Amino acid sequence: MEQHQWERLCQWISDAGAAGMEPASCAVKPGLFDMGGESIRGLAATKDLQPKDVLMSVPIYCTIVAEEIAQPFDGASWGASLAAKVFQEQARGEESPFYAYLQTLPPSATTTVLAQPHELAEVQYEPMAARIQDLTLRFQHDFDQCPPFALEGASWVDFVNVLATIYSRTFRINGRRYLIPAVDQLNHTVGEHQAEWRLDEAEGVINVVATAPVPSGGQLFASYGHRSNDDFLLFYGFVPAKNPADDVEVFNTVDAAVEWAVDRFAPDDPTAARAAAAAAAAVVQSRMEAEERETEAAEGMAFEVVAGQRPSEMALRVLRSGEVDGRLMAALEALHSAGGGVHPLEAIVHRCAEVLSEFPTTAEDDVGILQEANAELSDLAKLLIRYRIGKKVVLMTVIELCNQELASWQEDRGAE
């Protein structure tokens, strides 16, 4: 986005009644920032900022709400509806009330949906390969069902780029999905963020408020939520470095985990151990589902960036932070108590090592591939290699942390 496009956007928002959005006085401005060796566009502070300072204010009138626009076909997804709306408004040119906003949207998006087979081969992680296929089929269904006039004759590639852009920029507020001008320019961080968005229903605006001091010229980051690199790659087109929430699937079901452990560690009574492990995991499953319902019902918790999956619906995973799925730990602890013969953390180490060994290359190999990369390796292929490095680092980190905890446990036992 160019400076003149930003100024036009701010003026449009200001003319709609937003305070503090005049181009000359707005607290933020676009800029280029070095992030991991890449120049990434983001938002910078135009002055020293303090917590609670209002950085941007966008009237709801200036947003595009999926639930308030016509569906391009019966049963259309919210994404298809927003994509059709964007194409239709773009066709109106400067006559569109959203012209200033539409000019800030990128002409293309980084998306696995347009990846070539040789690029997809770089993923090396079957759960992600399956999700990429599912997302591609979803995009294809939406495109096939949309009548050409609804998309203003857009091609498949044009449609994918717009829909991928929409996925990366949509916010959910109280169950409704919004495209929010200006606010969607904030980049994500896995560390401390300096900005968050808040809905002021009384004033009919969405405010972006500083949550930490930011010096003039400093980049402002928001948080898109606690989610794995799978979601970031699929829905946002980038892979955060050192993401503590990145995860790896170690079992696709509790039953698979229990059968693996029973077969591997041979409890004295396999039938009883199997039943105990399944029951323990079911207790955790019920608790997870209850907590999710409470979270959704809690005041203010419905406002989040769209994407992701409920933890209770996911396969059993380990996280880079060292966290292990509670259902898996409960099952392994019950199995151990039933005579499974191995500490639960030791079982986790065994399983992570198995999954790690199934990758055709090591993380060290992958780093070398990136260092030697030439023009034949596309930007998307490089992104997918960085993604798979992250998966291997998750497993290696969990192995290291579990071994440390096991050593501490054994030391404590020896001191007794």
GROMACS .gro file of N, CA and C in nm, residues 215-276:
model
  186
  215PRO      N    1   0.753   0.380   2.083
  215PRO     CA    2   0.818   0.505   2.043
  215PRO      C    3   0.778   0.546   1.903
  216SER      N    4   0.791   0.672   1.874
  216SER     CA    5   0.762   0.720   1.739
  216SER      C    6   0.846   0.644   1.638
  217GLY      N    7   0.781   0.593   1.534
  217GLY     CA    8   0.850   0.515   1.432
  217GLY      C    9   0.850   0.366   1.459
  218GLY      N   10   0.813   0.325   1.581
  218GLY     CA   11   0.812   0.183   1.615
  218GLY      C   12   0.694   0.111   1.552
  219GLN      N   13   0.716  -0.015   1.514
  219GLN     CA   14   0.607  -0.091   1.453
  219GLN      C   15   0.506  -0.135   1.559
  220LEU      N   16   0.380  -0.133   1.519
  220LEU     CA   17   0.272  -0.177   1.607
  220LEU      C   18   0.231  -0.318   1.567
  221PHE      N   19   0.224  -0.406   1.667
  221PHE     CA   20   0.181  -0.543   1.643
  221PHE      C   21   0.053  -0.571   1.720
  222ALA      N   22  -0.029  -0.656   1.662
  222ALA     CA   23  -0.146  -0.710   1.731
  222ALA      C   24  -0.126  -0.861   1.743
  223SER      N   25  -0.219  -0.927   1.808
  223SER     CA   26  -0.216  -1.073   1.815
  223SER      C   27  -0.336  -1.129   1.741
  224TYR      N   28  -0.311  -1.220   1.648
  224TYR     CA   29  -0.420  -1.285   1.576
  224TYR      C   30  -0.474  -1.405   1.654
  225GLY      N   31  -0.418  -1.428   1.771
  225GLY     CA   32  -0.466  -1.537   1.854
  225GLY      C   33  -0.360  -1.644   1.875
  226HIS      N   34  -0.386  -1.729   1.973
  226HIS     CA   35  -0.298  -1.840   2.010
  226HIS      C   36  -0.330  -1.956   1.917
  227ARG      N   37  -0.253  -1.972   1.810
  227ARG     CA   38  -0.284  -2.074   1.711
  227ARG      C   39  -0.155  -2.128   1.649
  228SER      N   40  -0.166  -2.245   1.589
  228SER     CA   41  -0.049  -2.311   1.532
  228SER      C   42  -0.009  -2.248   1.400
  229ASN      N   43   0.110  -2.285   1.354
  229ASN     CA   44   0.156  -2.236   1.224
  229ASN      C   45   0.074  -2.292   1.110
  230ASP      N   46   0.000  -2.402   1.134
  230ASP     CA   47  -0.092  -2.453   1.032
  230ASP      C   48  -0.193  -2.346   0.994
  231ASP      N   49  -0.254  -2.285   1.095
  231ASP     CA   50  -0.354  -2.181   1.070
  231ASP      C   51  -0.292  -2.059   1.004
  232PHE      N   52  -0.174  -2.019   1.052
  232PHE     CA   53  -0.110  -1.901   0.994
  232PHE      C   54  -0.076  -1.924   0.847
  233LEU      N   55  -0.025  -2.041   0.815
  233LEU     CA   56   0.009  -2.071   0.676
  233LEU      C   57  -0.116  -2.079   0.589
  234LEU      N   58  -0.218  -2.149   0.636
  234LEU     CA   59  -0.339  -2.169   0.557
  234LEU      C   60  -0.417  -2.041   0.536
  235PHE      N   61  -0.439  -1.967   0.644
  235PHE     CA   62  -0.532  -1.855   0.639
  235PHE      C   63  -0.467  -1.717   0.628
  236TYR      N   64  -0.337  -1.708   0.659
  236TYR     CA   65  -0.272  -1.577   0.658
  236TYR      C   66  -0.153  -1.570   0.563
  237GLY      N   67  -0.104  -1.685   0.518
  237GLY     CA   68   0.003  -1.685   0.419
  237GLY      C   69   0.141  -1.655   0.472
  238PHE      N   70   0.164  -1.677   0.601
  238PHE     CA   71   0.299  -1.661   0.655
  238PHE      C   72   0.318  -1.761   0.769
  239VAL      N   73   0.442  -1.775   0.813
  239VAL     CA   74   0.475  -1.869   0.921
  239VAL      C   75   0.555  -1.793   1.027
  240PRO      N   76   0.498  -1.771   1.146
  240PRO     CA   77   0.571  -1.701   1.251
  240PRO      C   78   0.692  -1.783   1.298
  241ALA      N   79   0.800  -1.714   1.328
  241ALA     CA   80   0.917  -1.781   1.384
  241ALA      C   81   0.898  -1.798   1.535
  242LYS      N   82   0.946  -1.909   1.587
  242LYS     CA   83   0.947  -1.935   1.732
  242LYS      C   84   0.808  -1.920   1.794
  243ASN      N   85   0.710  -1.977   1.728
  243ASN     CA   86   0.572  -1.969   1.776
  243ASN      C   87   0.549  -2.074   1.883
  244PRO      N   88   0.530  -2.035   2.010
  244PRO     CA   89   0.511  -2.135   2.117
  244PRO      C   90   0.384  -2.217   2.099
  245ALA      N   91   0.290  -2.168   2.019
  245ALA     CA   92   0.164  -2.240   1.997
  245ALA      C   93   0.171  -2.333   1.877
  246ASP      N   94   0.284  -2.334   1.806
  246ASP     CA   95   0.294  -2.428   1.695
  246ASP      C   96   0.288  -2.570   1.750
  247ASP      N   97   0.229  -2.660   1.674
  247ASP     CA   98   0.208  -2.795   1.727
  247ASP      C   99   0.230  -2.901   1.620
  248VAL      N  100   0.237  -3.024   1.666
  248VAL     CA  101   0.250  -3.139   1.577
  248VAL      C  102   0.153  -3.247   1.624
  249GLU      N  103   0.082  -3.303   1.529
  249GLU     CA  104  -0.009  -3.414   1.560
  249GLU      C  105   0.073  -3.540   1.584
  250VAL      N  106   0.055  -3.601   1.701
  250VAL     CA  107   0.126  -3.726   1.731
  250VAL      C  108   0.033  -3.847   1.725
  251PHE      N  109  -0.097  -3.823   1.741
  251PHE     CA  110  -0.199  -3.927   1.721
  251PHE      C  111  -0.324  -3.859   1.667
  252ASN      N  112  -0.396  -3.928   1.579
  252ASN     CA  113  -0.517  -3.865   1.526
  252ASN      C  114  -0.639  -3.888   1.613
  253THR      N  115  -0.635  -3.987   1.702
  253THR     CA  116  -0.745  -4.012   1.794
  253THR      C  117  -0.691  -4.063   1.927
  254VAL      N  118  -0.773  -4.054   2.030
  254VAL     CA  119  -0.736  -4.110   2.160
  254VAL      C  120  -0.720  -4.261   2.148
  255ASP      N  121  -0.809  -4.325   2.076
  255ASP     CA  122  -0.802  -4.471   2.060
  255ASP      C  123  -0.668  -4.512   1.999
  256ALA      N  124  -0.623  -4.436   1.899
  256ALA     CA  125  -0.495  -4.469   1.836
  256ALA      C  126  -0.380  -4.455   1.935
  257ALA      N  127  -0.387  -4.353   2.021
  257ALA     CA  128  -0.283  -4.333   2.122
  257ALA      C  129  -0.282  -4.448   2.222
  258VAL      N  130  -0.400  -4.487   2.267
  258VAL     CA  131  -0.410  -4.595   2.365
  258VAL      C  132  -0.358  -4.726   2.306
  259GLU      N  133  -0.399  -4.757   2.184
  259GLU     CA  134  -0.354  -4.881   2.121
  259GLU      C  135  -0.203  -4.882   2.103
  260TRP      N  136  -0.148  -4.768   2.064
  260TRP     CA  137  -0.003  -4.758   2.048
  260TRP      C  138   0.068  -4.785   2.180
  261ALA      N  139   0.020  -4.721   2.287
  261ALA     CA  140   0.084  -4.737   2.417
  261ALA      C  141   0.070  -4.879   2.471
  262VAL      N  142  -0.047  -4.937   2.455
  262VAL     CA  143  -0.069  -5.075   2.502
  262VAL      C  144   0.023  -5.171   2.426
  263ASP      N  145   0.033  -5.152   2.296
  263ASP     CA  146   0.117  -5.239   2.215
  263ASP      C  147   0.265  -5.219   2.246
  264ARG      N  148   0.304  -5.093   2.268
  264ARG     CA  149   0.445  -5.062   2.288
  264ARG      C  150   0.494  -5.100   2.428
  265PHE      N  151   0.411  -5.075   2.530
  265PHE     CA  152   0.460  -5.088   2.667
  265PHE      C  153   0.398  -5.205   2.746
  266ALA      N  154   0.313  -5.284   2.683
  266ALA     CA  155   0.264  -5.411   2.736
  266ALA      C  156   0.226  -5.408   2.884
  267PRO      N  157   0.115  -5.344   2.919
  267PRO     CA  158   0.070  -5.347   3.059
  267PRO      C  159   0.032  -5.489   3.101
  268ASP      N  160   0.028  -5.510   3.233
  268ASP     CA  161  -0.002  -5.644   3.285
  268ASP      C  162  -0.138  -5.694   3.239
  269ASP      N  163  -0.237  -5.605   3.240
  269ASP     CA  164  -0.372  -5.640   3.197
  269ASP      C  165  -0.413  -5.543   3.085
  270PRO      N  166  -0.386  -5.576   2.961
  270PRO     CA  167  -0.412  -5.484   2.850
  270PRO      C  168  -0.556  -5.436   2.844
  271THR      N  169  -0.652  -5.524   2.869
  271THR     CA  170  -0.793  -5.486   2.860
  271THR      C  171  -0.828  -5.381   2.964
  272ALA      N  172  -0.786  -5.404   3.088
  272ALA     CA  173  -0.815  -5.309   3.195
  272ALA      C  174  -0.740  -5.178   3.173
  273ALA      N  175  -0.615  -5.187   3.128
  273ALA     CA  176  -0.536  -5.067   3.103
  273ALA      C  177  -0.597  -4.984   2.991
  274ARG      N  178  -0.643  -5.052   2.888
  274ARG     CA  179  -0.705  -4.982   2.775
  274ARG      C  180  -0.830  -4.907   2.820
  275ALA      N  181  -0.913  -4.972   2.900
  275ALA     CA  182  -1.036  -4.910   2.949
  275ALA      C  183  -1.006  -4.792   3.040
  276ALA      N  184  -0.906  -4.806   3.127
  276ALA     CA  185  -0.870  -4.698   3.219
  276ALA      C  186  -0.818  -4.577   3.144
   0.00000   0.00000   0.00000
